[in-house]
Short mmCIF file of C-alpha atoms in Angstrom, two decimals:
data_model
loop_
_atom_site.label_atom_id
_atom_site.label_comp_id
_atom_site.label_asym_id
_atom_site.label_seq_id
_atom_site.Cartn_x
_atom_site.Cartn_y
_atom_site.Cartn_z
CA MET A 1249 0.00 0.00 0.00
CA PHE A 1250 2.88 2.34 0.80
CA PHE A 1251 4.47 1.77 -2.59
CA LEU A 1252 1.10 2.21 -4.36
CA LYS A 1253 0.59 5.62 -2.72
CA LEU A 1254 4.16 6.58 -3.57
CA ILE A 1255 3.70 5.55 -7.21
CA ILE A 1256 0.46 7.52 -7.62
CA ARG A 1257 1.89 10.66 -5.96
CA ASN A 1258 5.05 10.51 -8.05
CA ALA A 1259 3.09 9.89 -11.24
CA PHE A 1260 1.29 13.21 -10.86
CA ARG A 1261 4.02 15.20 -9.16
CA HIS A 1262 4.39 17.36 -12.28
CA LYS A 1263 0.67 17.93 -12.78
CA LEU A 1264 0.79 19.75 -16.11
CA ARG A 1265 3.20 17.31 -17.75
CA SER A 1266 1.37 14.26 -16.45
CA THR A 1267 -2.03 15.67 -17.37
CA LEU A 1268 -0.94 16.45 -20.92
CA THR A 1269 0.52 12.95 -21.26
CA VAL A 1270 -2.69 11.36 -19.96
CA VAL A 1271 -4.79 13.48 -22.35
CA GLY A 1272 -2.50 12.56 -25.26
CA ILE A 1273 -2.83 8.86 -24.48
CA ALA A 1274 -6.62 9.26 -24.13
CA ILE A 1275 -6.89 10.90 -27.55
CA ALA A 1276 -4.77 8.15 -29.09
CA ILE A 1277 -6.97 5.48 -27.46
CA ILE A 1278 -10.13 7.19 -28.74
CA ALA A 1279 -8.70 7.28 -32.26
CA PHE A 1280 -7.56 3.67 -32.02
CA GLY A 1281 -10.96 2.51 -30.77
CA LEU A 1282 -12.94 4.42 -33.38
CA LEU A 1283 -10.73 3.24 -36.23
CA SER A 1284 -10.97 -0.35 -35.01
CA THR A 1285 -14.76 -0.02 -34.87
CA LEU A 1286 -14.78 1.40 -38.40
CA VAL A 1287 -12.87 -1.62 -39.68
CA GLY A 1288 -15.34 -3.88 -37.90
CA LEU A 1289 -18.28 -2.10 -39.55
CA TRP A 1290 -16.77 -2.92 -42.94
CA TYR A 1291 -17.39 -6.57 -42.10
CA HIS A 1292 -20.83 -5.96 -40.59
CA GLY A 1293 -22.65 -7.21 -43.68
CA VAL A 1294 -20.53 -10.35 -43.62
CA GLU A 1295 -21.29 -11.07 -39.97
CA ALA A 1296 -25.02 -10.40 -40.47
CA SER A 1297 -25.23 -12.87 -43.36
CA SER A 1298 -27.49 -15.87 -43.01
CA ALA A 1299 -25.93 -19.32 -43.18
CA SER A 1300 -28.93 -20.64 -45.11
CA ARG A 1301 -28.96 -18.01 -47.88
CA LEU A 1302 -27.10 -18.32 -51.18
CA VAL A 1303 -26.51 -15.81 -53.97
CA THR A 1304 -26.31 -16.84 -57.62
CA ARG A 1305 -24.78 -14.43 -60.13
CA ASN A 1306 -23.18 -14.53 -63.54
CA ALA A 1307 -19.91 -16.47 -63.37
CA ILE A 1308 -18.06 -13.75 -65.30
CA SER A 1309 -19.06 -10.77 -63.20
CA LEU A 1310 -21.95 -9.30 -61.27
CA VAL A 1311 -22.42 -6.69 -64.01
CA PHE A 1312 -23.55 -9.37 -66.48
CA PRO A 1313 -27.21 -10.42 -66.11
CA LEU A 1314 -28.87 -13.82 -65.94
CA PRO A 1315 -32.07 -14.90 -67.74
CA LEU A 1316 -35.29 -14.78 -65.73
CA SER A 1317 -36.00 -18.32 -66.93
CA TYR A 1318 -33.33 -19.64 -64.56
CA LYS A 1319 -35.72 -19.08 -61.65
CA ASP A 1320 -37.90 -22.15 -62.21
CA ARG A 1321 -34.92 -24.43 -62.79
CA ILE A 1322 -33.24 -23.26 -59.61
CA ARG A 1323 -36.43 -23.84 -57.63
CA GLN A 1324 -36.43 -27.50 -58.71
CA VAL A 1325 -33.02 -28.19 -57.16
CA PRO A 1326 -33.37 -30.47 -54.10
CA GLY A 1327 -32.86 -28.57 -50.86
CA VAL A 1328 -34.03 -25.21 -52.23
CA LYS A 1329 -36.76 -23.67 -50.10
CA THR A 1330 -37.29 -20.21 -51.60
CA VAL A 1331 -35.95 -18.36 -54.65
CA SER A 1332 -36.01 -14.61 -55.12
CA TYR A 1333 -34.31 -12.34 -57.60
CA GLY A 1334 -33.44 -8.72 -58.22
CA ASN A 1335 -31.26 -6.06 -59.79
CA TRP A 1336 -28.99 -3.45 -58.34
CA PHE A 1337 -30.64 -0.23 -59.55
CA GLY A 1338 -28.04 2.38 -58.64
CA GLY A 1339 -30.42 5.34 -58.84
CA ILE A 1340 -29.48 8.82 -57.59
CA TYR A 1341 -31.68 10.88 -55.30
CA ILE A 1342 -31.16 14.66 -55.73
CA ASP A 1343 -27.41 14.27 -56.46
CA GLU A 1344 -24.47 11.91 -55.97
CA LYS A 1345 -23.89 13.16 -52.41
CA HIS A 1346 -27.19 11.64 -51.29
CA PHE A 1347 -26.19 8.04 -51.91
CA PHE A 1348 -28.12 5.07 -50.57
CA ALA A 1349 -28.66 1.52 -51.74
CA ASN A 1350 -31.67 0.97 -54.03
CA GLU A 1351 -32.62 -2.34 -55.60
CA ALA A 1352 -35.41 -3.88 -57.65
CA MET A 1353 -36.76 -7.05 -56.00
CA GLU A 1354 -39.57 -9.56 -56.38
CA PRO A 1355 -41.51 -8.39 -53.29
CA LYS A 1356 -43.19 -11.52 -51.88
CA SER A 1357 -40.21 -13.86 -52.01
CA PHE A 1358 -37.80 -11.08 -50.99
CA LEU A 1359 -39.69 -10.26 -47.79
CA GLU A 1360 -39.99 -13.97 -47.05
CA LEU A 1361 -36.28 -14.44 -47.58
CA TYR A 1362 -35.29 -11.47 -45.39
CA PRO A 1363 -37.40 -11.59 -42.20
CA GLU A 1364 -34.98 -9.13 -40.55
CA PHE A 1365 -36.77 -6.36 -42.49
CA ILE A 1366 -39.87 -5.82 -40.36
CA LEU A 1367 -43.00 -4.22 -41.86
CA THR A 1368 -46.50 -3.90 -40.44
CA PRO A 1369 -49.00 -6.26 -42.16
CA GLU A 1370 -50.82 -3.26 -43.66
CA GLN A 1371 -47.66 -1.75 -45.15
CA ARG A 1372 -46.53 -5.14 -46.39
CA GLU A 1373 -49.78 -5.71 -48.29
CA ALA A 1374 -49.82 -2.16 -49.65
CA PHE A 1375 -46.29 -2.60 -50.99
CA ILE A 1376 -47.06 -5.93 -52.63
CA ARG A 1377 -50.24 -4.62 -54.29
CA ASP A 1378 -48.76 -1.40 -55.70
CA ARG A 1379 -46.39 -2.11 -58.59
CA LYS A 1380 -44.93 1.39 -58.32
CA GLY A 1381 -44.65 1.06 -54.56
CA CYS A 1382 -41.41 0.95 -52.61
CA ILE A 1383 -40.24 0.43 -49.05
CA VAL A 1384 -37.38 2.20 -47.27
CA GLY A 1385 -35.54 1.73 -44.00
CA LYS A 1386 -36.39 3.79 -40.92
CA ARG A 1387 -33.06 5.64 -40.91
CA LEU A 1388 -33.42 6.59 -44.56
CA ALA A 1389 -36.97 7.83 -44.04
CA ASP A 1390 -35.89 9.88 -41.03
CA THR A 1391 -33.00 11.42 -42.98
CA TYR A 1392 -35.24 12.83 -45.70
CA GLY A 1393 -38.45 13.20 -43.71
CA TRP A 1394 -40.34 10.75 -45.92
CA LYS A 1395 -43.84 9.60 -44.94
CA ILE A 1396 -46.14 6.89 -46.22
CA GLY A 1397 -47.64 7.97 -49.54
CA ASP A 1398 -44.78 10.29 -50.52
CA LEU A 1399 -43.57 10.28 -54.11
CA ILE A 1400 -39.84 9.50 -54.44
CA THR A 1401 -38.01 10.16 -57.70
CA LEU A 1402 -34.67 8.57 -58.57
CA ARG A 1403 -32.50 9.36 -61.57
CA GLY A 1404 -31.39 6.13 -63.18
CA THR A 1405 -27.75 5.48 -64.00
CA ILE A 1406 -27.65 1.81 -64.96
CA PHE A 1407 -31.23 2.16 -66.16
CA PRO A 1408 -31.51 5.73 -67.51
CA GLY A 1409 -34.55 7.90 -66.94
CA GLN A 1410 -36.58 9.45 -64.13
CA TRP A 1411 -38.16 6.73 -62.01
CA GLU A 1412 -41.01 7.54 -59.65
CA PHE A 1413 -41.98 5.41 -56.66
CA VAL A 1414 -44.73 5.68 -54.07
CA LEU A 1415 -43.61 5.03 -50.51
CA ARG A 1416 -45.79 2.22 -49.18
CA GLY A 1417 -43.80 1.02 -46.21
CA ILE A 1418 -41.04 1.95 -43.76
CA TYR A 1419 -39.29 -1.10 -42.38
CA ARG A 1420 -37.35 -1.49 -39.16
CA GLY A 1421 -34.41 -3.79 -38.63
CA ALA A 1422 -34.84 -6.80 -36.38
CA GLU A 1423 -31.50 -5.92 -34.81
CA LYS A 1424 -29.72 -2.64 -34.14
CA GLY A 1425 -27.16 -3.26 -36.87
CA THR A 1426 -29.65 -4.22 -39.60
CA GLU A 1427 -29.31 -2.01 -42.66
CA GLU A 1428 -32.02 0.67 -42.53
CA ARG A 1429 -30.69 2.93 -45.29
CA ALA A 1430 -31.97 1.14 -48.37
CA LEU A 1431 -34.86 1.41 -50.83
CA PHE A 1432 -36.52 -1.62 -52.44
CA PHE A 1433 -39.10 -1.59 -55.23
CA HIS A 1434 -40.86 -4.02 -57.58
CA TRP A 1435 -38.71 -5.82 -60.12
CA ASP A 1436 -41.80 -6.06 -62.36
CA TYR A 1437 -41.98 -2.26 -62.53
CA LEU A 1438 -38.39 -2.15 -63.77
CA ASN A 1439 -38.91 -5.01 -66.22
CA GLU A 1440 -42.13 -3.64 -67.74
CA THR A 1441 -40.49 -0.28 -68.32
CA LEU A 1442 -37.48 -1.95 -69.97
CA LYS A 1443 -39.78 -3.86 -72.31
CA LYS A 1444 -40.91 -0.51 -73.66
CA THR A 1445 -37.62 1.40 -73.62
CA ALA A 1446 -34.90 -1.26 -73.96
CA PRO A 1447 -36.43 -4.66 -74.90
CA ARG A 1448 -33.06 -6.39 -75.11
CA ARG A 1449 -32.47 -5.74 -71.40
CA ALA A 1450 -35.87 -7.06 -70.28
CA ASP A 1451 -36.49 -10.42 -68.58
CA GLN A 1452 -32.99 -10.43 -67.09
CA VAL A 1453 -31.96 -10.28 -63.46
CA GLY A 1454 -28.75 -9.30 -61.75
CA PHE A 1455 -28.76 -12.06 -59.15
CA TYR A 1456 -30.83 -14.78 -57.55
CA MET A 1457 -31.19 -15.23 -53.79
CA ILE A 1458 -31.77 -18.77 -52.59
CA ASP A 1459 -32.94 -19.99 -49.21
CA VAL A 1460 -31.93 -23.59 -48.51
CA GLU A 1461 -33.77 -25.90 -46.15
CA ARG A 1462 -30.75 -26.40 -43.87
CA PRO A 1463 -27.40 -24.56 -43.68
CA GLU A 1464 -25.46 -27.80 -44.15
CA LEU A 1465 -27.00 -28.14 -47.64
CA ALA A 1466 -25.45 -24.87 -48.82
CA ALA A 1467 -22.42 -26.41 -50.54
CA GLU A 1468 -24.43 -29.19 -52.16
CA VAL A 1469 -27.10 -26.82 -53.49
CA SER A 1470 -24.46 -24.39 -54.78
CA GLN A 1471 -22.77 -27.11 -56.82
CA ALA A 1472 -26.09 -28.41 -58.12
CA VAL A 1473 -27.23 -24.97 -59.30
CA ASP A 1474 -23.97 -24.20 -61.08
CA ALA A 1475 -23.95 -27.67 -62.67
CA ILE A 1476 -27.35 -27.01 -64.29
CA PHE A 1477 -26.09 -23.97 -66.18
CA LYS A 1478 -22.60 -25.20 -66.97
CA ASN A 1479 -21.60 -24.61 -70.60
CA SER A 1480 -24.62 -22.36 -71.12
CA LEU A 1481 -24.46 -18.84 -72.54
CA ALA A 1482 -24.71 -17.48 -69.00
CA GLU A 1483 -22.91 -19.75 -66.56
CA THR A 1484 -23.51 -19.11 -62.87
CA LEU A 1485 -21.49 -18.78 -59.70
CA THR A 1486 -23.38 -19.67 -56.54
CA GLU A 1487 -21.91 -18.88 -53.14
CA THR A 1488 -23.06 -18.29 -49.62
CA GLU A 1489 -24.29 -14.84 -48.74
CA LYS A 1490 -21.24 -14.44 -46.49
CA ALA A 1491 -18.83 -15.22 -49.34
CA PHE A 1492 -20.77 -12.84 -51.60
CA GLN A 1493 -20.41 -10.02 -49.06
CA LEU A 1494 -16.72 -10.81 -48.57
CA GLY A 1495 -16.25 -10.27 -52.30
CA PHE A 1496 -17.34 -6.65 -51.89
CA VAL A 1497 -15.13 -6.21 -48.83
CA ALA A 1498 -12.15 -7.54 -50.80
CA MET A 1499 -12.60 -4.69 -53.30
CA THR A 1500 -11.80 -2.20 -50.54
CA GLU A 1501 -9.18 -4.26 -48.75
CA ALA A 1502 -6.48 -1.64 -49.41
CA ILE A 1503 -8.59 0.95 -47.56
CA LEU A 1504 -9.00 -1.38 -44.59
CA VAL A 1505 -5.27 -2.05 -44.44
CA ALA A 1506 -4.56 1.69 -44.57
CA ILE A 1507 -7.01 2.37 -41.71
CA GLN A 1508 -5.46 -0.39 -39.59
CA ILE A 1509 -1.94 0.93 -40.25
CA VAL A 1510 -3.02 4.43 -39.22
CA SER A 1511 -4.52 3.10 -35.97
CA TYR A 1512 -1.25 1.35 -35.08
CA VAL A 1513 0.83 4.38 -36.06
CA VAL A 1514 -1.22 6.48 -33.63
CA ILE A 1515 -0.37 4.08 -30.82
CA VAL A 1516 3.34 4.07 -31.75
CA ILE A 1517 3.44 7.88 -31.77
CA ILE A 1518 1.85 8.20 -28.33
CA MET A 1519 4.18 5.43 -27.12
CA VAL A 1520 7.16 7.58 -28.11
CA VAL A 1521 5.63 10.61 -26.39
CA ALA A 1522 4.99 8.66 -23.20
CA ALA A 1523 8.50 7.20 -23.30
CA ASN A 1524 9.95 10.69 -23.60
CA THR A 1525 7.90 11.84 -20.60
CA MET A 1526 9.07 8.92 -18.47
CA ALA A 1527 12.68 9.41 -19.59
CA MET A 1528 12.52 13.06 -18.50
CA THR A 1529 11.04 12.02 -15.17
CA ALA A 1530 13.75 9.42 -14.57
CA ARG A 1531 16.53 11.85 -15.53
CA GLU A 1532 15.21 14.48 -13.12
CA ARG A 1533 15.04 12.00 -10.24
CA ILE A 1534 18.42 10.30 -10.58
CA ALA A 1535 19.67 11.94 -7.39
CA GLU A 1536 16.44 11.04 -5.65
CA TYR A 1537 16.79 7.38 -6.62
CA ALA A 1538 20.39 7.37 -5.38
CA THR A 1539 19.24 8.82 -2.06
CA MET A 1540 16.58 6.13 -1.74
CA LYS A 1541 19.24 3.49 -2.29
CA THR A 1542 21.33 4.95 0.55
CA LEU A 1543 18.26 4.59 2.76
CA GLY A 1544 18.03 0.88 2.03
CA PHE A 1545 15.75 0.70 -1.01
CA GLY A 1546 16.95 -1.93 -3.47
CA GLY A 1547 17.11 -1.79 -7.24
CA TRP A 1548 13.87 -3.74 -7.52
CA HIS A 1549 12.10 -1.19 -5.35
CA ILE A 1550 13.27 1.65 -7.60
CA ALA A 1551 12.31 -0.34 -10.70
CA GLY A 1552 8.84 -1.02 -9.30
CA ILE A 1553 8.26 2.67 -8.55
CA VAL A 1554 9.41 3.91 -11.97
CA PHE A 1555 7.61 1.16 -13.86
CA GLY A 1556 4.49 1.67 -11.76
CA GLU A 1557 4.44 5.39 -12.59
CA SER A 1558 4.54 4.59 -16.29
CA LEU A 1559 1.67 2.11 -15.96
CA VAL A 1560 -0.43 4.50 -13.86
CA ILE A 1561 -0.09 7.31 -16.40
CA ALA A 1562 -0.73 5.04 -19.38
CA LEU A 1563 -3.72 3.26 -17.83
CA SER A 1564 -5.18 6.56 -16.63
CA GLY A 1565 -5.06 7.79 -20.20
CA GLY A 1566 -6.44 4.47 -21.41
CA LEU A 1567 -9.40 4.52 -19.02
CA LEU A 1568 -10.14 8.15 -19.89
CA GLY A 1569 -9.94 7.32 -23.59
CA VAL A 1570 -12.30 4.34 -23.18
CA ALA A 1571 -14.78 6.50 -21.26
CA LEU A 1572 -14.74 9.18 -23.97
CA THR A 1573 -14.96 6.64 -26.80
CA PHE A 1574 -18.65 5.98 -26.10
CA PRO A 1575 -19.88 9.59 -26.46
CA ALA A 1576 -17.62 9.97 -29.51
CA ALA A 1577 -19.21 6.87 -31.08
CA GLN A 1578 -22.68 8.17 -30.22
CA TRP A 1579 -21.91 11.48 -31.90
CA ILE A 1580 -20.72 9.68 -35.04
CA GLN A 1581 -23.83 7.51 -35.08
CA VAL A 1582 -26.11 10.56 -34.88
CA GLU A 1583 -24.22 12.96 -37.13
CA LEU A 1584 -23.07 10.41 -39.72
CA ALA A 1585 -26.09 8.11 -39.68
CA GLN A 1586 -26.25 8.18 -43.49
CA PHE A 1587 -22.94 6.33 -43.67
CA PHE A 1588 -23.13 3.94 -40.70
CA PRO A 1589 -26.21 1.83 -39.85
CA ALA A 1590 -24.82 1.51 -36.33
CA PHE A 1591 -21.62 2.65 -34.70
CA THR A 1592 -21.41 0.51 -31.60
CA ILE A 1593 -18.24 -0.04 -29.61
CA ALA A 1594 -17.82 -3.78 -29.17
CA PRO A 1595 -16.44 -5.34 -25.95
CA HIS A 1596 -13.40 -6.68 -27.78
CA THR A 1597 -12.62 -3.12 -28.96
CA ILE A 1598 -12.58 -1.96 -25.33
CA ALA A 1599 -10.24 -4.83 -24.53
CA LEU A 1600 -7.95 -3.79 -27.39
CA ASP A 1601 -8.00 -0.18 -26.14
CA LEU A 1602 -6.91 -1.22 -22.66
CA LEU A 1603 -4.30 -3.59 -24.08
CA ALA A 1604 -2.94 -0.76 -26.24
CA ALA A 1605 -2.71 1.50 -23.17
CA LEU A 1606 -0.93 -1.26 -21.27
CA VAL A 1607 1.55 -1.74 -24.13
CA VAL A 1608 2.23 2.00 -24.14
CA GLY A 1609 2.87 1.96 -20.39
CA VAL A 1610 5.17 -1.06 -20.56
CA ALA A 1611 7.15 0.19 -23.58
CA ALA A 1612 7.49 3.70 -22.17
CA GLY A 1613 8.68 2.45 -18.80
CA ILE A 1614 11.34 -0.07 -19.83
CA PHE A 1615 14.32 2.23 -20.31
CA PRO A 1616 13.57 4.62 -17.38
CA THR A 1617 13.07 1.56 -15.14
CA TRP A 1618 16.41 0.08 -16.14
CA ARG A 1619 18.13 3.44 -15.71
CA GLY A 1620 16.67 4.05 -12.26
CA ALA A 1621 17.37 0.52 -11.03
CA THR A 1622 21.01 0.38 -12.20
CA ILE A 1623 22.21 3.89 -11.33
CA GLY A 1624 25.05 3.84 -8.83
CA ILE A 1625 24.71 5.77 -5.56
CA ALA A 1626 27.87 7.86 -6.11
CA GLU A 1627 26.97 8.61 -9.73
CA GLY A 1628 23.41 9.53 -8.81
CA LEU A 1629 24.42 11.86 -5.99
CA ARG A 1630 26.72 13.76 -8.34
CA ARG A 1631 23.71 14.57 -10.57
CA ILE A 1632 21.99 17.86 -9.96
CA GLY A 1633 18.36 17.84 -11.33
#
């Protein structure tokens, strides 16, 4: 207890220096935690994927379509429970800055396949009945102040033209992290319009979504589906929804690596700053450590005090950083809701924050600890400040 009190008092003997070091460590921990959370969000769609859902696309690339006629043949594959289909629409609302996902789907099978999108029975029926109807997520509706019955106009990019939709439902996610910034509308509305404006593009879908009876049948069903269309004009690639999502993550892997590198660089920088602070402290107290040795304190006692000071300062900054990470994440979730469906700090991120603070304390204290423990009494007493 005596040594603990001595360590704490010595750690904050120079209040301004110690406070600035603690604040610097806290800021670094906040940055580290937020960046780690951001990387985790990149994989959110992967983690939220269902083990029983498969995605079938063109084997060459997702940009190449598949015939609508594939639907009935896929449904006949043993183990297939439900088949839905759709197209990525890529429409623009107002301008490019107001980006959100928008897709054309077959409504009945899509809602059956994705029970995590929760609609009231009335809104569900209204959406299914109205061919020009659409549904949007709660976050998206809140962003633009949309209400049931509103007319929403998107400017087509993949499918040129001005496309009008009537808002028939606002869905909520079954879980906090469920995507609520998307718009879904009838595939039939898209297809009927294409029959008039671009007949060659009609009766084609971008992808099929398959629900299998049991997750363990996923591999078997995938092989069976691809075998049906082998050597056809439009061969298929069927994979689990998780693998499909990982394909999109892989496209931005360089960004993820860059973010992770930045988060580690932040920790290294604050480690150097903390090490400099502890080195200054040890240099100033050389005579003090020599005096303590003359009073009977051993090298291990001196080492424990110096090392303890480094840990106290680093962990104080770490705890402060962890405490401030939550309001920072809440601010991001509110102010940047259009980019992040949820910005929640996970328990393992907190553990990483505290581990990073501990690493900073240990690394910063190694040299000052060795210097204080090995200084000779005569050499130390000759030092002045």
